[in-house]
C-alpha cells in the first residue's frame, strides 16, 4: 500500500481490491466465501480480541490497539474508513475477523431457539440478552439472519464472543430433544404464574408470523406474556423485548 504522510501518523491508502473485499463482506455469500466478517467500534473489537476469534486485520484512524503488531494493523484516513465502513457515521476502527467453524453444541441448561428471526438488530439484542442472563447456546433456523451480518455483530456489542450461535433444521433438532420445549404465543399460559425449570428449550418466533406451525406441533409448553393495558389492543411485543421478559422469568424461577 502507498503511504500518505500526516503530521501525526503515517496513513496508508486502502487499495481498490481491499475496498472491494471489505464491502463485499456486507453480503452473506461473500462472508461464507472468504470466511471473514466485519466488526466496528473499539468496544466490539476489544471484546473480540479478548476472545477466541482470530483477527485477520485491523484498520484504525487513531493510535489505538497498540498491542496489535504492524503486520495486522493499518493506519488509514477517516476518508478511507468511510469507504469501507458499514456505518453511516463510522467510528475510528474496523476489523476483519475469521469466521470459526460451527462447534458442537452442549445443550445444558436453557437453550434459546430462534425460528426465522429476520431483523439484524433483534438478533444482536437477543444475543446480548442471552449473554446477560447466562444463556450459552442459541440455536437458529436456517432462515434466521446471519449472526455475522455487520449489523448483528454491531448490535451484540461484543456478546457474540460469549454466546455460541448455531444454525440447523430446527424441526429435526426439536424432534431429537429430550428436554421440555417452551414456545412463546399470545394464547399460552401466563409466564408469571408458571413454575419454570432450569433446563429446556425456549422458542421465539418470526417478528411478523410468530412460531411456524411445524414447530408449534413440537412445543410441549406454551407460554405468554399477559397484557395489562385496559384496552388490550396492543398486537404483540417486539421479539427482543419479549426475550428479555421470558429469560428474566426463567432465571427468577431458578
Tab-separated table of C-alpha atoms in Angstrom:
chain	number	residue	atom	x	y	z
A	1	UNK	CA	0.000	0.000	0.000
A	2	UNK	CA	1.159	3.542	-0.684
A	3	UNK	CA	1.981	5.626	2.376
A	4	UNK	CA	0.465	9.081	2.786
A	5	UNK	CA	2.188	11.196	5.426
A	6	UNK	CA	0.280	13.077	8.111
A	7	UNK	CA	1.910	15.217	10.799
A	8	UNK	CA	0.557	12.888	13.500
A	9	UNK	CA	0.718	9.481	11.901
A	10	UNK	CA	1.593	7.711	8.667
A	11	UNK	CA	-1.666	6.821	6.924
A	12	UNK	CA	-1.873	4.194	4.225
A	13	UNK	CA	-4.220	4.227	1.284
A	14	UNK	CA	-6.734	1.393	1.216
A	15	UNK	CA	-6.449	-0.266	-2.195
A	16	UNK	CA	-9.382	-0.794	-4.538
A	17	UNK	CA	-9.097	-4.544	-4.049
A	18	UNK	CA	-9.230	-4.134	-0.284
A	19	UNK	CA	-12.265	-1.863	-0.530
A	20	UNK	CA	-13.956	-4.372	-2.829
A	21	UNK	CA	-13.241	-7.269	-0.456
A	22	UNK	CA	-14.296	-5.474	2.719
A	23	UNK	CA	-17.511	-4.015	1.296
A	24	UNK	CA	-18.402	-7.408	-0.194
A	25	UNK	CA	-18.445	-8.837	3.348
A	26	UNK	CA	-21.695	-6.991	3.926
A	27	UNK	CA	-23.267	-9.860	1.956
A	28	UNK	CA	-23.609	-13.341	3.430
A	29	UNK	CA	-22.372	-15.200	0.334
A	30	UNK	CA	-19.059	-13.334	0.355
A	31	UNK	CA	-18.648	-13.779	4.099
A	32	UNK	CA	-19.046	-17.505	3.531
A	33	UNK	CA	-16.633	-17.475	0.585
A	34	UNK	CA	-13.872	-15.600	2.397
A	35	UNK	CA	-14.682	-16.916	5.909
A	36	UNK	CA	-14.399	-13.362	7.228
A	37	UNK	CA	-16.686	-10.879	8.968
A	38	UNK	CA	-16.591	-7.181	9.856
A	39	UNK	CA	-16.542	-5.671	13.342
A	40	UNK	CA	-16.579	-1.926	14.017
A	41	UNK	CA	-16.023	0.215	17.077
A	42	UNK	CA	-13.391	-0.069	19.800
A	43	UNK	CA	-15.626	-1.863	22.332
A	44	UNK	CA	-16.790	-4.595	19.944
A	45	UNK	CA	-13.302	-5.128	18.547
A	46	UNK	CA	-11.713	-5.230	22.005
A	47	UNK	CA	-14.212	-7.883	23.148
A	48	UNK	CA	-13.434	-9.995	20.091
A	49	UNK	CA	-9.675	-9.592	20.526
A	50	UNK	CA	-10.010	-10.939	24.075
A	51	UNK	CA	-11.943	-13.988	22.851
A	52	UNK	CA	-11.127	-16.978	20.659
A	53	UNK	CA	-11.900	-15.103	17.445
A	54	UNK	CA	-8.869	-14.756	15.170
A	55	UNK	CA	-8.027	-11.279	13.880
A	56	UNK	CA	-7.383	-11.055	10.145
A	57	UNK	CA	-6.655	-7.334	10.008
A	58	UNK	CA	-7.379	-4.088	11.826
A	59	UNK	CA	-7.799	-0.634	10.296
A	60	UNK	CA	-7.521	2.395	12.596
A	61	UNK	CA	-7.675	6.170	12.222
A	62	UNK	CA	-6.132	6.862	15.637
A	63	UNK	CA	-3.333	5.467	17.790
A	64	UNK	CA	-5.277	2.671	19.456
A	65	UNK	CA	-4.843	-1.089	19.984
A	66	UNK	CA	-1.116	-0.582	20.391
A	67	UNK	CA	-0.529	-4.226	21.310
A	68	UNK	CA	-1.501	-5.266	17.765
A	69	UNK	CA	1.563	-5.517	15.537
A	70	UNK	CA	2.043	-3.665	12.263
A	71	UNK	CA	1.518	-6.831	10.216
A	72	UNK	CA	-2.088	-6.971	11.472
A	73	UNK	CA	-2.860	-3.253	11.764
A	74	UNK	CA	-3.015	-0.458	9.210
A	75	UNK	CA	-3.460	3.257	9.997
A	76	UNK	CA	-5.875	4.812	7.479
A	77	UNK	CA	-7.599	8.169	6.986
A	78	UNK	CA	-11.158	8.991	8.029
A	79	UNK	CA	-11.995	9.222	4.330
A	80	UNK	CA	-10.825	5.667	3.670
A	81	UNK	CA	-12.612	4.381	6.759
A	82	UNK	CA	-15.858	5.800	5.383
A	83	UNK	CA	-15.245	3.858	2.158
A	84	UNK	CA	-15.076	0.504	3.939
A	85	UNK	CA	-17.412	1.097	6.876
A	86	UNK	CA	-20.938	-0.298	7.118
A	87	UNK	CA	-21.965	2.543	9.429
A	88	UNK	CA	-23.469	5.868	8.354
A	89	UNK	CA	-21.196	7.518	10.935
A	90	UNK	CA	-18.010	5.420	11.201
A	91	UNK	CA	-16.130	5.237	14.473
A	92	UNK	CA	-12.320	5.110	14.477
A	93	UNK	CA	-11.624	1.476	13.689
A	94	UNK	CA	-12.765	-1.508	11.637
A	95	UNK	CA	-11.538	-5.073	11.938
A	96	UNK	CA	-11.838	-8.254	9.933
A	97	UNK	CA	-12.075	-11.494	11.893
A	98	UNK	CA	-12.107	-15.095	10.748
A	99	UNK	CA	-15.440	-16.913	10.887
A	100	UNK	CA	-14.835	-20.010	13.028
A	101	UNK	CA	-16.213	-23.439	12.234
A	102	UNK	CA	-19.515	-24.205	13.920
A	103	UNK	CA	-18.745	-26.014	17.159
A	104	UNK	CA	-20.650	-28.995	18.611
A	105	UNK	CA	-23.412	-27.844	20.935
A	106	UNK	CA	-23.593	-28.505	24.639
A	107	UNK	CA	-27.336	-28.387	25.264
A	108	UNK	CA	-27.236	-27.896	29.012
A	109	UNK	CA	-29.431	-25.519	30.955
A	110	UNK	CA	-31.745	-23.261	28.979
A	111	UNK	CA	-31.275	-23.134	25.195
A	112	UNK	CA	-32.824	-20.343	23.117
A	113	UNK	CA	-34.141	-21.402	19.690
A	114	UNK	CA	-34.915	-18.740	17.083
A	115	UNK	CA	-37.427	-19.506	14.350
A	116	UNK	CA	-36.877	-17.244	11.340
A	117	UNK	CA	-35.742	-14.039	13.095
A	118	UNK	CA	-35.067	-11.629	10.239
A	119	UNK	CA	-34.099	-8.298	11.783
A	120	UNK	CA	-30.343	-7.967	12.481
A	121	UNK	CA	-30.950	-5.619	15.394
A	122	UNK	CA	-33.292	-8.120	17.020
A	123	UNK	CA	-30.804	-10.971	16.711
A	124	UNK	CA	-27.962	-8.839	18.043
A	125	UNK	CA	-30.055	-7.725	21.010
A	126	UNK	CA	-31.165	-11.292	21.737
A	127	UNK	CA	-27.517	-12.380	21.798
A	128	UNK	CA	-26.748	-9.590	24.281
A	129	UNK	CA	-29.698	-10.654	26.429
A	130	UNK	CA	-28.549	-14.266	26.417
A	131	UNK	CA	-25.106	-13.110	27.497
A	132	UNK	CA	-26.659	-11.044	30.304
A	133	UNK	CA	-28.823	-13.906	31.578
A	134	UNK	CA	-26.111	-16.547	31.246
A	135	UNK	CA	-27.572	-18.409	28.258
A	136	UNK	CA	-24.662	-20.050	26.465
A	137	UNK	CA	-26.428	-21.604	23.451
A	138	UNK	CA	-28.643	-20.122	20.734
A	139	UNK	CA	-29.944	-22.447	18.033
A	140	UNK	CA	-31.236	-20.718	14.878
A	141	UNK	CA	-33.335	-21.891	11.977
A	142	UNK	CA	-31.527	-21.781	8.649
A	143	UNK	CA	-33.750	-18.831	7.627
A	144	UNK	CA	-32.702	-16.678	10.590
A	145	UNK	CA	-30.489	-13.690	9.772
A	146	UNK	CA	-26.762	-14.476	9.693
A	147	UNK	CA	-25.035	-13.872	13.024
A	148	UNK	CA	-22.031	-12.416	11.154
A	149	UNK	CA	-24.116	-9.771	9.414
A	150	UNK	CA	-22.312	-6.499	10.333
A	151	UNK	CA	-25.495	-5.056	11.865
A	152	UNK	CA	-25.888	-8.142	14.074
A	153	UNK	CA	-22.246	-8.017	15.175
A	154	UNK	CA	-22.622	-4.313	15.981
A	155	UNK	CA	-25.824	-4.864	17.977
A	156	UNK	CA	-24.243	-7.606	20.102
A	157	UNK	CA	-21.702	-5.107	21.485
A	158	UNK	CA	-19.223	-7.945	21.914
A	159	UNK	CA	-21.581	-10.566	23.345
A	160	UNK	CA	-21.098	-12.593	20.168
A	161	UNK	CA	-17.788	-13.677	21.719
A	162	UNK	CA	-19.513	-15.327	24.703
A	163	UNK	CA	-22.682	-16.900	23.263
A	164	UNK	CA	-22.473	-19.851	20.861
A	165	UNK	CA	-24.832	-19.430	17.890
A	166	UNK	CA	-25.504	-22.344	15.543
A	167	UNK	CA	-27.777	-22.869	12.535
A	168	UNK	CA	-29.710	-26.024	11.694
A	169	UNK	CA	-33.025	-27.589	10.776
A	170	UNK	CA	-34.993	-26.662	13.909
A	171	UNK	CA	-37.689	-29.255	13.286
A	172	UNK	CA	-35.153	-32.095	13.315
A	173	UNK	CA	-33.393	-30.590	16.320
A	174	UNK	CA	-36.581	-30.339	18.364
A	175	UNK	CA	-37.695	-33.849	17.428
A	176	UNK	CA	-34.457	-35.206	18.929
A	177	UNK	CA	-34.743	-33.100	22.086
A	178	UNK	CA	-35.354	-34.901	25.381
A	179	UNK	CA	-35.944	-31.778	27.473
A	180	UNK	CA	-39.079	-29.593	27.755
A	181	UNK	CA	-39.819	-27.378	24.757
A	182	UNK	CA	-41.344	-23.984	25.527
A	183	UNK	CA	-42.939	-21.858	22.842
A	184	UNK	CA	-43.937	-18.199	23.071
A	185	UNK	CA	-47.517	-17.479	21.967
A	186	UNK	CA	-50.241	-14.907	22.503
A	187	UNK	CA	-52.591	-17.571	23.907
A	188	UNK	CA	-50.142	-19.513	26.085
A	189	UNK	CA	-50.086	-19.858	29.858
A	190	UNK	CA	-49.227	-16.788	31.894
A	191	UNK	CA	-45.418	-16.878	32.207
A	192	UNK	CA	-45.595	-15.067	35.558
A	193	UNK	CA	-47.593	-17.915	37.099
A	194	UNK	CA	-45.606	-20.866	35.743
A	195	UNK	CA	-43.003	-22.847	37.656
A	196	UNK	CA	-40.260	-22.776	35.034
A	197	UNK	CA	-37.409	-25.323	35.027
A	198	UNK	CA	-33.702	-24.582	34.779
A	199	UNK	CA	-33.382	-26.794	31.708
A	200	UNK	CA	-35.334	-26.609	28.483
A	201	UNK	CA	-35.606	-25.071	25.023
A	202	UNK	CA	-37.290	-21.688	24.610
A	203	UNK	CA	-38.511	-20.974	21.061
A	204	UNK	CA	-39.045	-17.412	19.853
A	205	UNK	CA	-40.705	-16.866	16.505
A	206	UNK	CA	-40.582	-14.625	13.478
A	207	UNK	CA	-41.297	-10.923	14.003
A	208	UNK	CA	-44.439	-10.955	11.850
A	209	UNK	CA	-45.682	-14.541	11.946
A	210	UNK	CA	-44.507	-15.966	15.255
A	211	UNK	CA	-43.574	-19.645	15.583
A	212	UNK	CA	-44.245	-21.737	12.472
A	213	UNK	CA	-46.967	-24.402	12.527
A	214	UNK	CA	-44.499	-27.274	12.086
A	215	UNK	CA	-42.595	-26.197	15.199
A	216	UNK	CA	-45.727	-25.368	17.164
A	217	UNK	CA	-46.691	-29.055	16.974
A	218	UNK	CA	-43.474	-29.944	18.824
A	219	UNK	CA	-43.951	-27.462	21.670
A	220	UNK	CA	-44.720	-29.126	24.994
A	221	UNK	CA	-45.410	-25.928	26.952
A	222	UNK	CA	-46.999	-22.761	25.524
A	223	UNK	CA	-46.137	-19.529	27.340
A	224	UNK	CA	-47.462	-15.995	27.007
A	225	UNK	CA	-46.795	-12.545	28.437
A	226	UNK	CA	-50.174	-11.195	29.581
A	227	UNK	CA	-51.317	-7.734	28.541
A	228	UNK	CA	-52.138	-5.398	31.418
A	229	UNK	CA	-53.399	-2.387	29.481
A	230	UNK	CA	-57.077	-1.508	29.901
A	231	UNK	CA	-57.840	-1.530	26.170
A	232	UNK	CA	-55.915	-4.758	25.413
A	233	UNK	CA	-55.290	-3.543	21.857
A	234	UNK	CA	-51.522	-3.959	21.511
A	235	UNK	CA	-50.998	-6.742	18.972
A	236	UNK	CA	-47.638	-8.034	20.155
A	237	UNK	CA	-44.298	-7.225	21.742
A	238	UNK	CA	-41.043	-6.817	19.858
A	239	UNK	CA	-39.330	-10.219	19.876
A	240	UNK	CA	-36.219	-8.918	21.636
A	241	UNK	CA	-38.347	-7.256	24.322
A	242	UNK	CA	-40.275	-10.498	24.775
A	243	UNK	CA	-36.996	-12.419	25.032
A	244	UNK	CA	-35.889	-10.201	27.919
A	245	UNK	CA	-39.105	-10.895	29.839
A	246	UNK	CA	-39.070	-14.649	29.257
A	247	UNK	CA	-35.395	-15.037	30.167
A	248	UNK	CA	-35.901	-12.948	33.278
A	249	UNK	CA	-38.739	-15.234	34.396
A	250	UNK	CA	-36.773	-18.410	33.713
A	251	UNK	CA	-33.849	-17.086	35.734
A	252	UNK	CA	-36.045	-15.744	38.538
A	253	UNK	CA	-37.600	-19.182	38.934
A	254	UNK	CA	-34.201	-20.830	39.013
